Coordinates of C-alpha atoms in Angstrom, one line a residue:
Chain A
X1 CA 62.9 41.4 73.1
X2 CA 60.8 43.1 75.8
X3 CA 63.6 42.6 78.3
X4 CA 66.0 44.3 75.9
X5 CA 63.7 47.3 75.6
X6 CA 63.5 47.6 79.4
X7 CA 67.2 47.5 79.7
X8 CA 67.6 50.2 77.0
X9 CA 64.9 52.3 78.7
X10 CA 66.6 51.9 82.1
X11 CA 69.9 52.8 80.5
X12 CA 68.4 55.9 78.9
X13 CA 66.8 57.0 82.1
X14 CA 70.0 56.6 84.0
X15 CA 71.9 58.6 81.4
X16 CA 69.2 61.3 81.5
X17 CA 69.3 61.4 85.3
X18 CA 73.0 61.6 85.3
X19 CA 72.8 64.5 82.9
X20 CA 70.2 66.2 85.0
X21 CA 72.3 66.0 88.1
X22 CA 75.5 67.0 86.3
X23 CA 77.0 70.5 86.5
X24 CA 76.4 71.1 82.8
X25 CA 72.6 70.9 83.0
X26 CA 72.5 73.0 86.2
X27 CA 75.0 75.7 85.2
X28 CA 73.5 79.1 85.5
X29 CA 74.8 81.9 83.4
X30 CA 75.8 84.1 86.3
X31 CA 77.7 81.1 87.9
X32 CA 79.6 80.7 84.6
X33 CA 80.4 84.4 84.8
X34 CA 81.9 84.0 88.3
X35 CA 83.9 81.0 87.1
X36 CA 85.3 83.2 84.3
X37 CA 86.2 85.9 86.9
X38 CA 87.9 83.3 89.0
X39 CA 90.0 82.3 86.0
X40 CA 91.0 85.9 85.5
X41 CA 92.0 86.2 89.1
X42 CA 94.0 82.9 88.8
X43 CA 95.8 84.4 85.8
X44 CA 96.6 87.6 87.9
X45 CA 97.9 85.4 90.7
X46 CA 99.9 83.0 88.7
X47 CA 101.2 85.0 85.7
X48 CA 101.2 88.6 87.1
X49 CA 102.0 87.4 90.6
X50 CA 99.4 89.6 92.4
X51 CA 99.7 88.5 96.0
X52 CA 99.7 84.9 94.8
X53 CA 99.8 83.3 98.2
X54 CA 96.3 84.7 98.9
X55 CA 94.8 85.5 95.5
X56 CA 95.4 82.0 94.2
X57 CA 93.4 80.2 97.0
X58 CA 90.8 83.0 96.9
X59 CA 90.3 82.6 93.1
X60 CA 90.2 78.8 93.4
X61 CA 87.7 78.9 96.3
X62 CA 85.6 81.2 94.1
X63 CA 85.6 78.7 91.3
X64 CA 84.8 75.8 93.6
X65 CA 81.8 77.5 95.3
X66 CA 80.3 78.6 91.9
X67 CA 80.4 75.1 90.4
X68 CA 76.8 73.8 90.6
X69 CA 75.7 70.7 92.5
X70 CA 79.0 70.3 94.3
X71 CA 77.5 71.5 97.6
X72 CA 81.0 72.4 98.8
X73 CA 79.8 75.8 100.2
X74 CA 76.4 77.4 101.1
X75 CA 76.7 81.1 101.5
X76 CA 73.0 81.3 102.4
X77 CA 73.7 79.4 105.7
X78 CA 75.7 82.5 106.7
X79 CA 73.4 85.2 105.3
X80 CA 71.6 87.0 108.2
X81 CA 68.3 87.3 106.2
X82 CA 68.3 83.7 105.2
X83 CA 69.1 82.6 108.8
X84 CA 66.2 84.7 110.1
X85 CA 63.8 83.1 107.5
X86 CA 64.8 79.6 108.8
X87 CA 63.5 80.7 112.3
X88 CA 66.8 81.3 114.1
X89 CA 67.1 84.0 116.7
X90 CA 68.3 87.4 115.5
X91 CA 72.0 87.6 115.8
X92 CA 72.7 83.9 115.3
X93 CA 76.0 83.7 113.5
X94 CA 75.1 80.9 111.1
X95 CA 72.4 78.3 110.3
X96 CA 73.8 75.9 112.9
X97 CA 71.7 72.8 112.0
X98 CA 72.0 73.3 108.3
X99 CA 75.7 73.7 108.4
X100 CA 76.2 70.6 110.5
X101 CA 73.7 68.4 108.7
X102 CA 74.1 69.5 105.0
X103 CA 77.3 71.5 105.1
X104 CA 80.2 71.0 102.7
X105 CA 84.0 71.2 103.4
X106 CA 84.1 74.9 102.9
X107 CA 81.1 75.5 105.2
X108 CA 83.1 74.0 108.0
X109 CA 86.3 75.8 107.1
X110 CA 84.4 79.1 106.8
X111 CA 83.5 78.8 110.5
X112 CA 87.1 79.9 111.1
X113 CA 86.3 83.2 109.5
X114 CA 82.8 83.5 110.8
X115 CA 84.0 82.9 114.4
X116 CA 86.9 85.3 113.9
X117 CA 89.6 82.7 114.3
X118 CA 91.8 83.0 111.1
X119 CA 92.6 86.7 110.9
X120 CA 94.0 86.9 114.5
X121 CA 96.1 83.8 113.8
X122 CA 97.5 85.5 110.7
X123 CA 98.2 88.5 112.9
X124 CA 100.1 86.2 115.3
X125 CA 102.3 85.1 112.4
X126 CA 102.8 88.7 111.2
X127 CA 103.8 89.7 114.7
X128 CA 106.4 86.9 114.7
X129 CA 107.9 88.3 111.5
X130 CA 107.7 92.0 112.2
X131 CA 110.6 94.1 113.4
X132 CA 109.2 97.0 115.4
X133 CA 112.8 98.4 115.8
X134 CA 112.5 101.2 113.2
X135 CA 109.2 102.3 115.0
X136 CA 110.8 102.2 118.4
X137 CA 113.8 104.2 117.2
X138 CA 111.6 106.8 115.7
X139 CA 108.2 106.9 117.6
X140 CA 107.1 109.9 115.5
X141 CA 106.4 107.5 112.7
X142 CA 103.3 106.4 114.6
X143 CA 101.8 109.7 113.5
X144 CA 102.2 108.8 109.9
X145 CA 100.7 105.4 110.6
X146 CA 97.7 107.2 112.1
X147 CA 97.3 109.7 109.2
X148 CA 97.2 107.0 106.6
X149 CA 94.0 105.7 108.2
X150 CA 92.3 108.8 106.7
X151 CA 91.3 106.7 103.7
X152 CA 89.2 104.3 105.9
X153 CA 87.0 107.1 107.1
X154 CA 86.7 109.0 103.9
X155 CA 85.7 105.8 102.1
X156 CA 83.2 105.3 104.8
X157 CA 81.8 108.7 104.2
X158 CA 81.5 108.2 100.4
X159 CA 80.0 104.7 100.9
X160 CA 77.2 106.1 102.9
X161 CA 76.3 108.4 100.0
X162 CA 76.4 105.5 97.6
X163 CA 73.5 103.9 99.5
X164 CA 75.4 101.5 101.8
X165 CA 74.3 101.1 105.4
X166 CA 76.7 102.5 108.1
X167 CA 77.8 98.9 108.9
X168 CA 78.4 98.1 105.3
X169 CA 80.2 101.4 104.8
X170 CA 82.5 100.6 107.7
X171 CA 83.4 97.2 106.2
X172 CA 84.1 98.9 102.9
X173 CA 86.1 101.7 104.5
X174 CA 88.5 99.2 106.2
X175 CA 89.8 98.3 102.7
X176 CA 91.8 101.6 103.1
X177 CA 93.6 100.0 106.0
X178 CA 95.5 98.1 103.3
X179 CA 95.5 95.0 105.6
X180 CA 93.8 91.9 104.4
X181 CA 93.2 90.1 107.7
X182 CA 91.9 93.3 109.3
X183 CA 89.5 93.8 106.4
X184 CA 88.2 90.3 106.7
X185 CA 87.9 90.5 110.5
X186 CA 85.8 93.7 110.2
X187 CA 83.7 92.6 107.2
X188 CA 82.7 89.3 108.6
X189 CA 81.1 91.1 111.5
X190 CA 79.8 94.2 109.9
X191 CA 78.8 93.1 106.4
X192 CA 79.3 89.3 105.8
X193 CA 77.3 89.6 102.5
X194 CA 80.1 91.8 101.1
X195 CA 83.0 89.8 102.4
X196 CA 84.0 88.3 99.0
X197 CA 84.1 91.7 97.2
X198 CA 85.9 93.4 100.1
X199 CA 88.6 90.7 100.4
X200 CA 89.2 90.7 96.6
X201 CA 89.4 94.5 96.6
X202 CA 91.8 94.6 99.6
X203 CA 94.2 92.0 98.3
X204 CA 94.2 93.2 94.7
X205 CA 94.9 96.8 95.7
X206 CA 97.6 95.7 98.1
X207 CA 99.3 94.1 95.1
X208 CA 98.8 97.3 93.2
X209 CA 100.4 99.5 95.8
X210 CA 103.4 100.1 93.6
X211 CA 101.0 101.4 90.8
X212 CA 98.5 103.3 93.0
X213 CA 100.9 105.2 95.3
X214 CA 103.7 106.8 93.3
X215 CA 101.6 109.3 91.3
X216 CA 100.0 110.6 94.5
X217 CA 103.3 110.8 96.2
X218 CA 104.8 112.7 93.4
X219 CA 101.8 115.0 93.1
X220 CA 101.9 116.0 96.8
X221 CA 105.6 116.5 97.2
X222 CA 108.3 118.7 95.7
X223 CA 111.5 117.4 94.2
X224 CA 113.4 119.0 97.0
X225 CA 111.3 117.2 99.6
X226 CA 111.7 113.9 97.9
X227 CA 115.5 114.3 97.9
X228 CA 115.7 114.6 101.7
X229 CA 118.2 112.3 103.2
X230 CA 117.3 111.1 106.7
X231 CA 119.7 110.6 109.5
X232 CA 120.5 107.0 110.5
X233 CA 118.2 105.5 113.1
X234 CA 119.5 104.9 116.6
X235 CA 120.1 101.3 117.7
X236 CA 117.2 99.8 119.8
X237 CA 117.9 97.8 122.9
X238 CA 116.5 94.3 123.5
X239 CA 114.8 95.6 126.6
X240 CA 112.8 98.1 124.6
X241 CA 111.9 95.5 122.0
X242 CA 110.6 93.2 124.8
X243 CA 108.6 95.9 126.7
X244 CA 107.1 97.4 123.5
X245 CA 104.6 94.5 122.6
X246 CA 103.5 94.2 126.2
X247 CA 103.0 97.9 126.8
X248 CA 101.2 98.4 123.4
X249 CA 98.8 95.5 124.2
X250 CA 97.9 97.0 127.6
X251 CA 97.5 100.5 126.3
X252 CA 95.4 99.7 123.2
X253 CA 93.3 97.1 124.9
X254 CA 92.4 99.4 127.7
X255 CA 91.4 102.2 125.3
X256 CA 89.8 100.2 122.5
X257 CA 88.7 96.8 123.8
X258 CA 87.4 95.8 120.4
X259 CA 91.0 96.1 119.0
X260 CA 92.2 93.6 121.6
X261 CA 91.9 90.5 119.5
X262 CA 94.0 91.7 116.6
X263 CA 96.5 93.8 118.4
X264 CA 96.9 91.2 121.2
X265 CA 97.7 88.4 118.8
X266 CA 100.1 90.7 116.8
X267 CA 101.9 91.6 119.9
X268 CA 102.0 88.0 121.2
X269 CA 103.7 87.0 118.0
X270 CA 106.2 89.9 118.3
X271 CA 106.9 89.1 122.0
X272 CA 107.6 85.4 121.1
X273 CA 110.1 86.7 118.5
X274 CA 111.8 89.4 120.6
X275 CA 112.0 87.4 123.8
X276 CA 114.3 85.0 122.1
X277 CA 113.2 82.2 124.3
X278 CA 110.5 80.6 122.2
X279 CA 112.2 80.0 118.9
X280 CA 110.2 76.9 118.1
X281 CA 106.9 78.7 118.6
X282 CA 108.1 81.7 116.5
X283 CA 109.0 79.3 113.6
X284 CA 105.6 77.6 113.8
X285 CA 103.6 80.9 114.1
X286 CA 105.5 82.6 111.3
X287 CA 105.6 79.6 108.9
X288 CA 103.5 76.5 109.3
X289 CA 100.6 77.9 111.2
X290 CA 100.5 81.0 109.1
X291 CA 100.6 79.0 105.9
X292 CA 97.9 76.6 107.0
X293 CA 95.6 79.5 108.1
X294 CA 96.4 81.4 104.8
X295 CA 95.1 78.4 102.8
X296 CA 91.9 78.1 104.8
X297 CA 91.3 81.8 104.9
X298 CA 92.0 82.3 101.1
X299 CA 89.8 79.4 99.9
X300 CA 86.9 80.2 102.2
X301 CA 86.9 84.0 101.5
X302 CA 86.9 83.2 97.8
X303 CA 84.0 80.8 98.3
X304 CA 81.8 83.6 99.7
X305 CA 82.0 85.3 96.3
X306 CA 79.1 83.3 94.8
X307 CA 77.2 84.8 91.8
X308 CA 74.2 85.8 94.0
X309 CA 76.4 87.8 96.4
X310 CA 79.1 89.1 94.0
X311 CA 77.6 89.9 90.7
X312 CA 75.9 93.1 91.5
X313 CA 76.5 96.8 91.3
X314 CA 77.6 97.0 94.9
X315 CA 80.7 95.0 94.0
X316 CA 81.7 97.6 91.4
X317 CA 81.1 100.4 94.0
X318 CA 83.2 98.5 96.5
X319 CA 86.1 98.2 94.0
X320 CA 85.9 101.9 93.3
X321 CA 85.6 102.9 96.9
X322 CA 88.5 100.6 97.8
X323 CA 90.9 102.3 95.4
X324 CA 89.8 105.7 96.6
X325 CA 90.4 104.6 100.2
X326 CA 94.0 103.6 99.2
X327 CA 94.5 107.0 97.5
X328 CA 93.2 109.0 100.4
X329 CA 95.2 106.9 102.9
X330 CA 98.4 107.5 100.9
X331 CA 97.6 111.2 100.6
X332 CA 96.9 111.4 104.4
X333 CA 100.3 109.9 105.2
X334 CA 102.2 112.0 102.7
X335 CA 100.6 115.2 103.9
X336 CA 101.5 114.6 107.6
X337 CA 104.9 113.7 106.3
X338 CA 105.1 117.1 104.7
X339 CA 104.0 118.7 107.9
X340 CA 106.8 116.8 109.7
X341 CA 109.2 117.9 107.0
X342 CA 108.4 121.6 107.7
X343 CA 108.3 121.2 111.5
X344 CA 111.7 119.4 111.6
X345 CA 113.2 121.9 109.1
X346 CA 113.8 119.3 106.4
X347 CA 114.9 116.3 108.4
X348 CA 111.9 114.0 107.5
X349 CA 111.3 112.9 104.0
X350 CA 107.6 113.1 103.3
X351 CA 107.8 110.0 101.0
X352 CA 107.9 107.8 104.1
X353 CA 104.4 108.9 105.0
X354 CA 102.8 106.8 102.3
X355 CA 104.1 103.7 104.0
X356 CA 101.6 104.4 106.8
X357 CA 99.0 102.4 104.9
X358 CA 100.0 98.9 106.1
X359 CA 100.7 96.7 103.1
X360 CA 104.0 95.5 104.7
X361 CA 106.6 95.7 103.2
X362 CA 105.4 96.7 99.8
X363 CA 104.5 100.3 100.8
X364 CA 107.9 100.9 102.4
X365 CA 109.6 99.6 99.3
X366 CA 107.7 102.1 97.2
X367 CA 109.0 104.9 99.5
X368 CA 112.5 103.6 99.1
X369 CA 112.2 103.4 95.3
X370 CA 110.9 106.8 94.8
X371 CA 113.4 108.4 97.2
X372 CA 116.2 106.7 95.4
X373 CA 114.9 107.8 92.0
X374 CA 115.4 111.4 93.1
X375 CA 118.6 110.9 95.0
X376 CA 120.6 107.7 94.4
X377 CA 122.2 108.1 97.9
X378 CA 118.8 108.1 99.6
X379 CA 118.0 105.0 101.7
X380 CA 114.5 105.4 103.0
X381 CA 113.6 101.7 103.5
X382 CA 114.3 101.5 107.3
X383 CA 112.7 104.9 107.9
X384 CA 109.6 103.8 105.9
X385 CA 109.4 100.6 107.9
X386 CA 108.5 102.6 111.0
X387 CA 105.3 104.1 109.6
X388 CA 104.6 100.8 107.7
X389 CA 104.4 98.8 110.9
X390 CA 102.7 101.7 112.7
X391 CA 100.1 101.4 109.9
X392 CA 99.4 97.8 111.0
X393 CA 98.7 99.0 114.5
X394 CA 96.8 102.0 113.2
X395 CA 94.4 99.9 111.0
X396 CA 93.9 97.4 113.8
X397 CA 92.9 100.3 116.1
X398 CA 90.6 101.8 113.4
X399 CA 89.1 98.4 113.0
X400 CA 88.4 98.3 116.7
X401 CA 86.7 101.7 116.5
X402 CA 84.5 100.7 113.5
X403 CA 83.5 97.4 115.3
X404 CA 82.7 99.3 118.5
X405 CA 80.6 101.9 116.8
X406 CA 78.9 100.0 114.1
X407 CA 78.4 96.4 115.2
Chain B
X1 CA 84.7 104.9 127.8
X2 CA 84.2 107.7 125.3
X3 CA 83.6 105.1 122.7
X4 CA 81.0 103.3 124.8
X5 CA 79.1 106.5 125.1
X6 CA 79.4 107.2 121.4
X7 CA 78.2 103.7 120.7
X8 CA 75.2 104.0 122.9
X9 CA 73.9 107.2 121.3
X10 CA 71.5 106.4 118.5
X11 CA 73.1 108.7 116.0
X12 CA 73.4 106.0 113.4
X13 CA 69.8 104.8 113.4
X14 CA 68.6 107.1 110.6
X15 CA 70.7 107.4 107.5
X16 CA 68.2 108.0 104.7
X17 CA 68.4 111.8 104.1
X18 CA 71.5 113.5 102.7
X19 CA 71.9 115.6 105.9
X20 CA 71.7 112.6 108.1
X21 CA 74.3 110.8 106.0
X22 CA 76.5 113.9 106.1
X23 CA 76.2 114.1 109.8
X24 CA 77.1 110.4 110.3
X25 CA 80.0 110.6 107.8
X26 CA 81.5 113.7 109.4
X27 CA 81.0 112.5 113.0
X28 CA 82.5 109.1 112.2
X29 CA 85.5 110.6 110.3
X30 CA 86.3 113.1 113.0
X31 CA 85.7 110.7 115.9
X32 CA 87.5 107.8 114.2
X33 CA 90.6 109.7 113.1
X34 CA 90.9 111.5 116.4
X35 CA 90.8 108.3 118.4
X36 CA 93.3 106.6 116.0
X37 CA 95.6 109.6 116.5
X38 CA 95.0 109.7 120.3
X39 CA 95.9 106.0 120.6
X40 CA 99.0 106.2 118.4
X41 CA 100.2 109.4 119.9
X42 CA 99.9 107.8 123.4
X43 CA 101.9 104.8 122.1
X44 CA 104.4 107.2 120.6
X45 CA 104.9 108.9 124.0
X46 CA 105.2 105.6 125.7
X47 CA 107.8 104.5 123.2
X48 CA 109.8 107.7 123.7
X49 CA 109.6 107.3 127.5
X50 CA 110.7 103.7 127.0
X51 CA 113.6 104.9 124.8
X52 CA 114.8 107.3 127.5
X53 CA 114.6 104.6 130.2
X54 CA 115.8 101.4 128.5
X55 CA 117.4 102.9 125.4
X56 CA 119.3 105.6 127.3
X57 CA 121.0 103.1 129.6
X58 CA 122.2 101.2 126.6
X59 CA 123.7 104.3 125.1
X60 CA 125.9 104.9 128.2
X61 CA 127.0 101.3 128.1
X62 CA 128.1 101.4 124.5
X63 CA 129.1 104.9 123.5
X64 CA 131.1 103.9 120.4
X65 CA 128.0 102.6 118.8
X66 CA 125.8 105.5 119.6
X67 CA 128.3 108.2 118.7
X68 CA 128.7 107.7 115.0
X69 CA 125.0 107.2 114.6
X70 CA 124.4 110.7 116.0
X71 CA 126.9 112.5 114.0
X72 CA 126.2 110.8 110.6
X73 CA 124.9 113.0 107.8
X74 CA 125.2 110.3 105.2
X75 CA 122.9 107.4 104.5
X76 CA 123.2 104.1 106.2
X77 CA 124.9 102.1 103.5
X78 CA 127.5 104.7 102.6
X79 CA 128.3 105.1 106.3
X80 CA 128.8 101.4 106.7
X81 CA 131.0 101.2 103.6
X82 CA 133.2 104.1 104.9
X83 CA 133.8 102.5 108.3
X84 CA 137.3 101.3 109.0
X85 CA 138.4 97.9 107.6
X86 CA 135.2 97.1 105.8
X87 CA 136.9 94.0 104.4
X88 CA 136.6 92.3 107.7
X89 CA 133.0 93.3 108.4
X90 CA 131.1 90.1 108.0
X91 CA 127.7 91.8 108.3
X92 CA 128.5 94.2 105.6
X93 CA 129.7 91.5 103.3
X94 CA 126.5 89.5 104.0
X95 CA 124.4 92.5 103.2
X96 CA 126.3 93.2 100.0
X97 CA 126.0 89.5 99.0
X98 CA 122.3 89.5 99.6
X99 CA 121.9 92.7 97.6
X100 CA 123.9 91.4 94.7
X101 CA 122.0 88.1 94.8
X102 CA 118.7 89.9 94.8
X103 CA 119.7 92.1 92.0
X104 CA 121.1 89.3 89.8
X105 CA 118.2 87.0 90.3
X106 CA 115.7 89.8 89.6
X107 CA 117.3 90.8 86.3
X108 CA 118.1 87.2 85.2
X109 CA 116.0 84.8 87.2
X110 CA 117.5 81.7 85.7
X111 CA 121.1 82.6 86.4
X112 CA 122.6 80.9 89.4
X113 CA 123.9 83.2 92.2
X114 CA 127.3 81.5 92.1
X115 CA 129.6 84.3 93.1
X116 CA 132.0 85.0 95.9
X117 CA 132.8 88.4 97.4
X118 CA 136.6 88.4 97.6
X119 CA 137.2 92.0 98.4
X120 CA 135.2 95.1 99.3
X121 CA 136.8 98.4 98.3
X122 CA 135.4 101.8 99.0
X123 CA 135.0 103.8 95.8

């Protein structure tokens, strides 16, 4: 009889222990809130097709890191304050011993972000897929790519007034570059604690470009300007295409060394493509490598959005500042487009200016769509691709400036 | 070098008062935007020079390609369609096929793109 009681007690204890170590007993309310947010993002990715290739892994990573007791990710190992409290030197990138002795899968994968490996590899793939031909044929489109970076700096300005430090403000401002990898690359250096919110804002707004941009483009242009038909672009020689990535790398790296990593990898990818002698590498860079890195990047960026770091008022401020950055960037591009319309006596359609915020090729498609609405014979896509790819270079340069001044 | 100097000046150490924030914000915006413009304008000059050197030579080699491009006042697609013997232009047909495929799959995703372009006629 006594033995039976002991067995029952042991059984009861085990069940109780099992319950105590289960996720149900340890679920905090805020973690539950984050899981609900991740489900909403999953819905947006799967049903609404908001940048699904990134948003889906981001949302799932968010869900995984908020599930209690799993130990798949420890954001605190990467938090500068926590690292300092563990006795590491100031400036140590992560709690080295803790990551390697107690780390979970995503802690290891997150090193690819922390050490700045993933975003440049994505840039390599983007370079291998990008045709700089429209930009080479019309170098003036670089001005539009520069003007659209206005959003970055105006958002920086506003973020300062909302109480963020200059470094945090810089990381928030870069959302206006409309370029996910660049935003992650800057945020992981300047404000790692805000990385989750910044990445979610950057990728969501990129998906919303067709919603955010058209009203601003209509507001700032006249019907006559929007109807402008642009002359066909000149053909671009292979020599030009090959020299371009080499020359841009040399020029940008010498002026802004901090932009070297992103611009260098972008241009390497492009040179692989344009040289025509490294087809296997181009395929790998643009497909397999890019896809692998995208999965790692998405899931780990999502994982940084744990309740402690995501559920606060600064996330709301970041989301608001992000959309303002997109709006200002679009306006900057369109306004310089208008100036070019006046200076060229009506040869440039100001609608291509909005494509200067990167978001390739979505922003260029928006220009094409609006142009065609006003004039069915208007084909702006190739003209808008110039500022669009210029925007990628522009935001990488702006990122270099922010890193140089604020790091 | 300019940036190194700017980075070494401690103008971002204090950011508590409104005037300090305003100063940092304005300086950063002006500095950042002007450097972005400077770099992209330099790239633009470089690309123009490149076009004159490498692109110019190509123009001389193939005047028939360059000429219609310079005198065209119509958009690209219309120009292509109005060129002589569009029926034999494989690229044009490929472009049209892709456009039709994209359009049909967008409006009715489940329908198969089982069509053949037999003839292209200018309207």
